[in-house]
Short mmCIF file of C-alpha atoms in Angstrom, two decimals:
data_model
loop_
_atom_site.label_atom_id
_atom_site.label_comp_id
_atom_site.label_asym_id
_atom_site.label_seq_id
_atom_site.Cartn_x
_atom_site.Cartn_y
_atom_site.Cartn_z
CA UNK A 1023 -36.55 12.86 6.69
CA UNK A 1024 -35.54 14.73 9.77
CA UNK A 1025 -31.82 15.40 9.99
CA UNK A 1026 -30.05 13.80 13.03
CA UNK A 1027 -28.61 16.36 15.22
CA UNK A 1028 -24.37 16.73 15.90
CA UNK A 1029 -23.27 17.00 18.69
CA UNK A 1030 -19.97 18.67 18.25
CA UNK A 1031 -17.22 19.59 20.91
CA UNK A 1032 -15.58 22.57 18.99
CA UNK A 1033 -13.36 21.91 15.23
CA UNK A 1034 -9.97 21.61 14.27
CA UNK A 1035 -7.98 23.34 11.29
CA UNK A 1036 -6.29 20.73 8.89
CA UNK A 1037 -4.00 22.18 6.57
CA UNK A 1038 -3.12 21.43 3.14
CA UNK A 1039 0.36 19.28 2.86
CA UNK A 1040 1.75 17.07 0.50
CA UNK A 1041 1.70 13.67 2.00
CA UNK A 1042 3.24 9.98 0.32
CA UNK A 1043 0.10 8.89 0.33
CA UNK A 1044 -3.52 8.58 1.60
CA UNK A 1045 -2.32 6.26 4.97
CA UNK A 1046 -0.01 8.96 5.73
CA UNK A 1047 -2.40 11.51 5.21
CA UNK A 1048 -5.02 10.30 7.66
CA UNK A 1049 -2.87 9.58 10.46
CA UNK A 1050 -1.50 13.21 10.15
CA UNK A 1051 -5.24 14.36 10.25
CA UNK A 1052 -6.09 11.82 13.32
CA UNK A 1053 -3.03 13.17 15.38
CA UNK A 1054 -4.00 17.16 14.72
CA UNK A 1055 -7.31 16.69 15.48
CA UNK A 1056 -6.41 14.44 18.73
CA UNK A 1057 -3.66 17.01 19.42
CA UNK A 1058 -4.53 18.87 22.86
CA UNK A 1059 -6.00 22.75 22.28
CA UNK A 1060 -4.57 23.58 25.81
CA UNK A 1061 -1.96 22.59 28.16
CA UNK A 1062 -2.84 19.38 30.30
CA UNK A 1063 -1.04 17.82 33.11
CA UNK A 1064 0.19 14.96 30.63
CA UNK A 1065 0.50 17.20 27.20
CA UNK A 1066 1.42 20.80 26.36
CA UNK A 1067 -0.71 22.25 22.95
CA UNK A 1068 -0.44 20.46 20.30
CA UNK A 1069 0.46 16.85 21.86
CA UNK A 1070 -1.16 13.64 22.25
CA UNK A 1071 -0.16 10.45 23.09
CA UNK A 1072 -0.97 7.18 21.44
CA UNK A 1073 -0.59 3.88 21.58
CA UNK A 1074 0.43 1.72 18.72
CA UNK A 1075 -0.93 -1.80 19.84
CA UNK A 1076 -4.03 -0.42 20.71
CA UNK A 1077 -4.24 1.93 17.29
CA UNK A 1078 -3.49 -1.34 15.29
CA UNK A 1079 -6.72 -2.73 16.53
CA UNK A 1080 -8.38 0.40 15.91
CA UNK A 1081 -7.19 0.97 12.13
CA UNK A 1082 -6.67 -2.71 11.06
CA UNK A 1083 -2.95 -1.76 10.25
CA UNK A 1084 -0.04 -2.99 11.85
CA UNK A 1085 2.41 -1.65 14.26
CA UNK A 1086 4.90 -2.14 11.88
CA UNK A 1087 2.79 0.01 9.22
CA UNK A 1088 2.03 2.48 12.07
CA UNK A 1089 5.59 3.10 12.96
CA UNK A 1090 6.90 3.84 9.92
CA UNK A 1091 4.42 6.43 9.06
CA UNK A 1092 5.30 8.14 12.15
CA UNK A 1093 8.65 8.10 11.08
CA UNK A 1094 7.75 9.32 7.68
CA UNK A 1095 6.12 12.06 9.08
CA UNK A 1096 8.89 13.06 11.41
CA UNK A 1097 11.34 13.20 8.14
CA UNK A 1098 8.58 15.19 6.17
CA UNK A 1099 8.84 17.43 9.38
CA UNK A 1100 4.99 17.82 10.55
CA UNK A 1101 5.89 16.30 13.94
CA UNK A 1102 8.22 15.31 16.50
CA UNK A 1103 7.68 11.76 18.65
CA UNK A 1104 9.35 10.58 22.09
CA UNK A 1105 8.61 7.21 23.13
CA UNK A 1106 7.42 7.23 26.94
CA UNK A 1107 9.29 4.75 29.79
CA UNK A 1108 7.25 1.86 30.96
CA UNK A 1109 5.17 1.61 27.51
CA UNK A 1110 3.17 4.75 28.11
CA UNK A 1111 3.02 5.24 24.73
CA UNK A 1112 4.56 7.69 22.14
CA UNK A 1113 4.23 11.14 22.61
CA UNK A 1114 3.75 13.08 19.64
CA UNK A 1115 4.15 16.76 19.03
CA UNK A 1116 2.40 18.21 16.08
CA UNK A 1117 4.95 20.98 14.51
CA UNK A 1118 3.73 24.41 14.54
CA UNK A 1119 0.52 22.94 15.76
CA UNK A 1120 -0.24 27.07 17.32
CA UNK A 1121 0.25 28.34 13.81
CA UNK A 1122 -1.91 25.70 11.93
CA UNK A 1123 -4.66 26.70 14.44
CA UNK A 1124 -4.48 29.79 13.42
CA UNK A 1125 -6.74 31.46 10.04
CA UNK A 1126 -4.47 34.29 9.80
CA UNK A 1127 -1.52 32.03 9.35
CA UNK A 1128 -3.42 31.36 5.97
CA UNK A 1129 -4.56 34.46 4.77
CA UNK A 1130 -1.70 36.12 2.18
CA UNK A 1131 -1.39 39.77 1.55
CA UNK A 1132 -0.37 40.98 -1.81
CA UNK A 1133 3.53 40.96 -1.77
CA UNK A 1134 3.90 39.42 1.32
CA UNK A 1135 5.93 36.40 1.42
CA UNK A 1136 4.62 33.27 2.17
CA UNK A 1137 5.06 31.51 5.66
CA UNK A 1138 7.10 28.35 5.45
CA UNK A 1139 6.13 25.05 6.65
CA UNK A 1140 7.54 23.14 9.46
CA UNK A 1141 10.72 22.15 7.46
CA UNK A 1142 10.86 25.54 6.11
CA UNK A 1143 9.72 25.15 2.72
CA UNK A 1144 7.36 27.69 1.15
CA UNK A 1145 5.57 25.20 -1.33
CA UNK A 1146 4.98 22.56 1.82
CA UNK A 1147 1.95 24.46 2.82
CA UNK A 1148 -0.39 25.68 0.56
CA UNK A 1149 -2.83 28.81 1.27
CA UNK A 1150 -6.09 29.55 0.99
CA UNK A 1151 -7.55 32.85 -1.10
CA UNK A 1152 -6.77 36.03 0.04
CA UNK A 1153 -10.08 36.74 1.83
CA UNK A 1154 -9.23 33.77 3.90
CA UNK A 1155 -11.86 31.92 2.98
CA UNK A 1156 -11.53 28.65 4.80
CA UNK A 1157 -13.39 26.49 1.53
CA UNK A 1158 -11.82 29.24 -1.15
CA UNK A 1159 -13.91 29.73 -4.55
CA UNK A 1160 -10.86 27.21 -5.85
CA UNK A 1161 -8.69 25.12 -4.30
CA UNK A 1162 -5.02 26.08 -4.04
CA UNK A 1163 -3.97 22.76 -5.50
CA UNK A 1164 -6.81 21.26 -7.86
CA UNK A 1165 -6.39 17.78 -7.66
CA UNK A 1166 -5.00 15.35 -11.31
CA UNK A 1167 -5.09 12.41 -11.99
CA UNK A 1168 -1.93 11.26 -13.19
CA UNK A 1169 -1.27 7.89 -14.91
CA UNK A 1170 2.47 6.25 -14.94
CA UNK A 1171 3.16 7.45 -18.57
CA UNK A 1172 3.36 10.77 -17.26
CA UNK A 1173 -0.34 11.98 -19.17
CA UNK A 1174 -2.12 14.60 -16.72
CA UNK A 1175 -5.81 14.70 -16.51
CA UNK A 1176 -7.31 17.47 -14.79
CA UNK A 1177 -10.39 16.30 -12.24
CA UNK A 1178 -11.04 19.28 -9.84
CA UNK A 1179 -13.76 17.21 -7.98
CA UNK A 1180 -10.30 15.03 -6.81
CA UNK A 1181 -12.35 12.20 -7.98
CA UNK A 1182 -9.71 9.17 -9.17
CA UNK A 1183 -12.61 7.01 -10.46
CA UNK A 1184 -13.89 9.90 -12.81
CA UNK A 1185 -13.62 9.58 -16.12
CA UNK A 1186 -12.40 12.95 -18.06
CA UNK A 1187 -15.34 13.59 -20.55
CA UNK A 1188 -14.28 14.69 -24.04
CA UNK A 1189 -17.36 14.03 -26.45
CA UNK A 1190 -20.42 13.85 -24.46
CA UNK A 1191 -21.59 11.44 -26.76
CA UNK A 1192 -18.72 9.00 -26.70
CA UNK A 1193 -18.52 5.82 -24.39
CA UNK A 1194 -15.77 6.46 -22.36
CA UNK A 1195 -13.57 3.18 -22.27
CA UNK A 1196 -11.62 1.90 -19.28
CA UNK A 1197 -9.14 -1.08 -19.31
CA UNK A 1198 -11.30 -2.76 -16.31
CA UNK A 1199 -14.35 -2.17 -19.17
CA UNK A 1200 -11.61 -3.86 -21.74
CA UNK A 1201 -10.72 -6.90 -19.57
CA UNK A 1202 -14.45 -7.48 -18.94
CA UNK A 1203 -15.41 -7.30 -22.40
CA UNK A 1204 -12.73 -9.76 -23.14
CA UNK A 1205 -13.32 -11.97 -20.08
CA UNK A 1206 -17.25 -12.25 -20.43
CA UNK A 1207 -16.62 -13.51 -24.17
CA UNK A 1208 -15.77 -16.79 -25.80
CA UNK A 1209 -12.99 -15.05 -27.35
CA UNK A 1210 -9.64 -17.60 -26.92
CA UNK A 1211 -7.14 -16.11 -24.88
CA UNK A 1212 -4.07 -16.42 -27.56
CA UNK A 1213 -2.01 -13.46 -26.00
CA UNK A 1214 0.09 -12.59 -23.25
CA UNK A 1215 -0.94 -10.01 -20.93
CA UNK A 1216 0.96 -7.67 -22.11
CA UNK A 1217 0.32 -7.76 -25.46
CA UNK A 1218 -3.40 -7.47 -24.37
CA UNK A 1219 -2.99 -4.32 -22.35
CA UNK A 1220 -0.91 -2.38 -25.38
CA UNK A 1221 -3.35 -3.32 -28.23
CA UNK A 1222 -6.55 -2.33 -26.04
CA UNK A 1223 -6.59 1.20 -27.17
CA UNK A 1224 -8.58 2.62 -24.30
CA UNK A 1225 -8.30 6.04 -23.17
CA UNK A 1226 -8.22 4.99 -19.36
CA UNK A 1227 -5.44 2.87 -18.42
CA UNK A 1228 -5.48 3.65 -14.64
CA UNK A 1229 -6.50 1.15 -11.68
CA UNK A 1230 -7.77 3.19 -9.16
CA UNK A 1231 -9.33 0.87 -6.64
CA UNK A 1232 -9.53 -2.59 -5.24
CA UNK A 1233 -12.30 -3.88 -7.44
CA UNK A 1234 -9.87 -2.77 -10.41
CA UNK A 1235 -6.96 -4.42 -9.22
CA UNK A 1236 -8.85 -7.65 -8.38
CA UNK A 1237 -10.35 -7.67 -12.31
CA UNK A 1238 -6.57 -6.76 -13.71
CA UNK A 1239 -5.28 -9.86 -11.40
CA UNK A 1240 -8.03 -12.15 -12.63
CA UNK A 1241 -7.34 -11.24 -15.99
CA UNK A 1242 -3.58 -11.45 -15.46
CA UNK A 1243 -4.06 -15.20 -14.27
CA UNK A 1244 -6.88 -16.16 -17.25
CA UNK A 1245 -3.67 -15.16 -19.45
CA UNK A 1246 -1.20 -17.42 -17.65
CA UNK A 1247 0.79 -14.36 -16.53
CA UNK A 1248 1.96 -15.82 -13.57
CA UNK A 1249 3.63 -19.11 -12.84
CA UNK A 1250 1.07 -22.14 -11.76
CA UNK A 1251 -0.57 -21.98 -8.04
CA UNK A 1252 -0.31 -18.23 -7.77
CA UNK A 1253 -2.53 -16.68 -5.29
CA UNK A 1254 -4.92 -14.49 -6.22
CA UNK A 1255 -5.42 -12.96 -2.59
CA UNK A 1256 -1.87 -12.55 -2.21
CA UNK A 1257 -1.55 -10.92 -5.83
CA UNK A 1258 -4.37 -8.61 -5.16
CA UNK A 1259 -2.98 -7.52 -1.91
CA UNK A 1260 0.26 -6.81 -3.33
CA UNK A 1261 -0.87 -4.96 -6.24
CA UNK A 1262 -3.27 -2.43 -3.84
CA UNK A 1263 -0.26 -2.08 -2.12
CA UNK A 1264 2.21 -0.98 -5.10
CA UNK A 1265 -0.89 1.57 -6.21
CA UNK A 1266 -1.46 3.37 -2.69
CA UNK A 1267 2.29 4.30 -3.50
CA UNK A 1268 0.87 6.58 -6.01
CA UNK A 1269 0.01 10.28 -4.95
CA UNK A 1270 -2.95 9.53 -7.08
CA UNK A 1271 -3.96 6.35 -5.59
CA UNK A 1272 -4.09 5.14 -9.45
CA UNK A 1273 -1.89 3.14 -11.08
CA UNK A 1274 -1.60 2.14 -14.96
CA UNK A 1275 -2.08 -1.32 -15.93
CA UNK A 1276 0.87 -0.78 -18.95
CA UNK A 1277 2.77 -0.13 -15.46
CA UNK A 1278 1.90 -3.61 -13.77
CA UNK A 1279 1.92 -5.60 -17.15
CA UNK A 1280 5.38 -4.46 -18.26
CA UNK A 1281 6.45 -5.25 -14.37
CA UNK A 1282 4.59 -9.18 -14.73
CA UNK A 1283 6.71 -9.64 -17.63
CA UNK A 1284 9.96 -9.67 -15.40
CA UNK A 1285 9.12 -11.90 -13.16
CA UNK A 1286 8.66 -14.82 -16.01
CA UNK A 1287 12.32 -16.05 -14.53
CA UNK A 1288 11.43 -16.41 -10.64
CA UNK A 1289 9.27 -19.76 -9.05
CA UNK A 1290 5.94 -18.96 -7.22
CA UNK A 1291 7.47 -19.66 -3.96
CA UNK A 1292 10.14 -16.58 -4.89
CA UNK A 1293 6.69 -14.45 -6.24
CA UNK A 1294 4.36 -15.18 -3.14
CA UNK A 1295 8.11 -14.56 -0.58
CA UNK A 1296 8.51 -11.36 -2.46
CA UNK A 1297 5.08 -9.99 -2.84
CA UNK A 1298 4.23 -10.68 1.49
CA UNK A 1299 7.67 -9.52 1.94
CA UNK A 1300 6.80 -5.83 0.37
CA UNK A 1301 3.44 -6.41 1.44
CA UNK A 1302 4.89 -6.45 5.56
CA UNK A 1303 7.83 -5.02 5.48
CA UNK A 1304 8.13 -2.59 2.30
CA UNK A 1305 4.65 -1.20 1.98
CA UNK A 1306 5.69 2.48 1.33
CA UNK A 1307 8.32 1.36 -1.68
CA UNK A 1308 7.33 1.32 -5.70
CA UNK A 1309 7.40 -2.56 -7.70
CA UNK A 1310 10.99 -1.64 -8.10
CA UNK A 1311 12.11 -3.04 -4.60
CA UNK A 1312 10.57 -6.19 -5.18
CA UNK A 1313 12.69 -7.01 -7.98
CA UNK A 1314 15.54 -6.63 -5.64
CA UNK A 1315 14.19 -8.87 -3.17
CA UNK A 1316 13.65 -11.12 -5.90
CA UNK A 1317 17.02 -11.03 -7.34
CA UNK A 1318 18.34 -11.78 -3.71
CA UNK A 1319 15.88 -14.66 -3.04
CA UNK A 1320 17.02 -18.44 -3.93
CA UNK A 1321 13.89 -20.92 -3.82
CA UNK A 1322 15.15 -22.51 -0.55
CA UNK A 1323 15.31 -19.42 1.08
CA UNK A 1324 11.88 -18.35 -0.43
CA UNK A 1325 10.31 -21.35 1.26
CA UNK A 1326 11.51 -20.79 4.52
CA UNK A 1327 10.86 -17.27 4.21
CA UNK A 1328 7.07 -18.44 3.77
CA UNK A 1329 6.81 -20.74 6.85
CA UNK A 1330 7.91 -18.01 8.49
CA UNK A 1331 5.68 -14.95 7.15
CA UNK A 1332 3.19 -17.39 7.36
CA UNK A 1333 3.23 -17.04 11.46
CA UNK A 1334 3.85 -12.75 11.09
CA UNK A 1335 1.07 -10.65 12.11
CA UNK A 1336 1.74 -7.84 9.43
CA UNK A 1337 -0.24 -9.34 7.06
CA UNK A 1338 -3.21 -9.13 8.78
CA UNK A 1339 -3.83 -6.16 7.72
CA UNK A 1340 -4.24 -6.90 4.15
CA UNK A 1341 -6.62 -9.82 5.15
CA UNK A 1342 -4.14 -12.38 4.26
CA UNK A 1343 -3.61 -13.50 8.09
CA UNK A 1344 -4.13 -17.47 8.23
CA UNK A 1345 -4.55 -17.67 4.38
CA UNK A 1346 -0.76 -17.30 3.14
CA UNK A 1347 0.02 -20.27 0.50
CA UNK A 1348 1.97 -22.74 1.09
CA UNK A 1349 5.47 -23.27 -0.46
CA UNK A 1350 5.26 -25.05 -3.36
CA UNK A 1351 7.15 -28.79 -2.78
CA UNK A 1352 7.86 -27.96 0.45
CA UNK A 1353 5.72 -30.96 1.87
CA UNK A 1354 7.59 -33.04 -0.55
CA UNK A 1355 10.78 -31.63 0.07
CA UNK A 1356 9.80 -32.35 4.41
CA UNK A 1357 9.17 -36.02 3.98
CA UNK A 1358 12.23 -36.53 1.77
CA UNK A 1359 14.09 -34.95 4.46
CA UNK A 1360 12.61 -37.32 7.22
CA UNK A 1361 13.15 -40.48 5.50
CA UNK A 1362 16.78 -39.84 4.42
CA UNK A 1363 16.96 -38.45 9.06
CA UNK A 1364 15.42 -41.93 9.37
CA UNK A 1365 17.70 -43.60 6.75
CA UNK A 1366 20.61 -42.19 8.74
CA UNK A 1367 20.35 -43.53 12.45
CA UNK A 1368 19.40 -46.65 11.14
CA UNK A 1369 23.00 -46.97 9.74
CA UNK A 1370 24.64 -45.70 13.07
CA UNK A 1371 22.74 -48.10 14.74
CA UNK A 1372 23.57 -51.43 11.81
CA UNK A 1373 20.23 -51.72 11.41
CA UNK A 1374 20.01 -50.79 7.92
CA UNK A 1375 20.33 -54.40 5.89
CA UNK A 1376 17.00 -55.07 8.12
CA UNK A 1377 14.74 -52.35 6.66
CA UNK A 1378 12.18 -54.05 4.13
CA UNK A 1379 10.77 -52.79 1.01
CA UNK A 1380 7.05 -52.60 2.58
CA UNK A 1381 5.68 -51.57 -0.78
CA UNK A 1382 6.91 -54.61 -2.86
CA UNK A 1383 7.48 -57.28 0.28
CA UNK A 1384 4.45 -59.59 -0.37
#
């Protein structure tokens, strides 16, 4: 098959940083290579303007997501923003963008001391080998996979589905492989989730995508883990969310099952306000915040708090938008509320002793 030609304009240098995650990461990468190469009438080098309303649209994720990656990345120190007069944008300057640009900035003589990144930390910015090689025979920073009980597996390929191979001969086994086994059986589930994620004995307790986190939730919900009318989108959504907080992208299932078990005490209304609440609001903070916003979070206010995220556009980007449950009893708790409104002006008005019983009045 012939190869389709590409047509390219020139290239940009990306350097090497240490981001908070992967969303972070690719809007640093989409600014630099955005970033001007020379001066233009609206941007000096290394500028570029965007537009958050119409990069929502673009990426899927919402202003609210947008902006506080920018500010993340003005606190990490790889640029400076200035938001323009009359919605014009945001102007954004990437730091040291000349330097970054530049090969030789990469290239490290022996005894020479590194150059600093933007915030003027040597270990910010890692280098390339000394021939200044852009690809390097190894990469500065070979890339683990590291699991929430602190065990380090070493994956060069930066692979977080690959499986570390010990005995070629040996079935590797997975929890996702675990939770299917169990799932596609007639075995009666007679166990809490917990209890079935510490006995499993696999070697691979890591979630590292979507499809993993949906098979976790399902099984999560098969084992009654979660209070009746739970939603599955919402817990799925919220789940992906707490693992892209991992450097890895991965996160253990001992993690998430020990972290089910404390929220046993809280309704579904509190769960689903909680979870969307993160999920909009909190997306770049560990499980630990929820169970603040839990502890803060009485049912009434939980149910309001849902009519109300149910009409926010953050969500949207997790494909929740138009599908958030409703609070539990709150239609109950709505006509209650009318009839005792209704109950009330017909006393002002002495008209109560003439209200009949329709359902028994024969």
């Amino acid at each position: 098959m012939d190869q389709q030609e590409i047509h390219a304009s020139g290239f940009v240098i990306q350097p090497r940083l240490q981001f908070r995650n992967i969303r972070d990461q690719m809007i640093y990468q989409m600014l630099v290579s955005r970033a001007n190469y020379a001066a233009s009438e609206r941007c000096k080098i290394g500028q570029t303007i965007i537009n958050l309303t119409e990069l929502s649209k673009e990426t899927g994720w919402s202003r609210d997501i947008l902006s506080g990656a920018l500010k993340q990345l003005k606190k990490e120190g790889y640029i400076q923003t200035e938001t323009l007069p009359q919605k014009k944008g945001v102007l954004v300057t990437i730091v040291r963008y000349k330097d970054l640009q530049d090969l030789t900035f990469y290239q490290k003589e022996k005894g020479e001391k590194e150059p600093k990144n933007p915030q003027g930390n040597p270990q910010r910015i890692p280098h390339e080998n000394p021939q200044g090689n852009p690809q390097g025979s190894e990469p500065a920073n070979p890339c683990y996979e590291r699991d929430d009980e602190g065990l380090e597996k070493a994956n060069p390929q930066g692979n977080p589905h690959e499986i570390p191979q010990g005995n070629p001969h040996e079935n590797p086994h997975t929890i996702t492989a675990f939770i299917n086994s169990i799932s596609n059986s007639n075995i009666n589930i007679n166990k809490t989730l917990k209890q079935y994620v510490d006995q499993s004995g696999v070697k691979k307790m890591n979630l590292s995508s979507t499809e993993d986190i949906g098979t976790f939730v399902d099984f999560a919900l098969l084992t009654n883990a979660f209070p009746a009318g739970a939603s599955r989108k919402v817990l799925i959504a919220y789940f992906d969310v707490i693992r892209m907080t991992r450097s890895s992208c991965s996160i253990s299932a001992k993690v998430l099952a020990n972290f089910i078990e404390k929220l046993k005490k809280y309704s579904v209304n509190q769960i689903h306000y909680a979870f969307l609440k993160h999920i909009t609001d909190h997306d770049d903070k560990r499980e630990q915040y929820t169970l603040g916003i839990l502890r803060n979070v009485k049912e009434p206010e939980a149910r309001r708090g849902l009519m109300i995220l149910k009409n926010k556009k953050g969500v949207a980007s997790h494909g929740l938008d138009g599908n958030l449950p409703a609070a539990a009893g709150a239609e109950e708790s709505s006509t209650r509320a009318e009839a005792e409104r209704l109950e009330r002006i017909a006393r002002e008005r002495g008209l109560l002793g003439a209200i009949r019983d329709t359902e028994f009045d024969f």
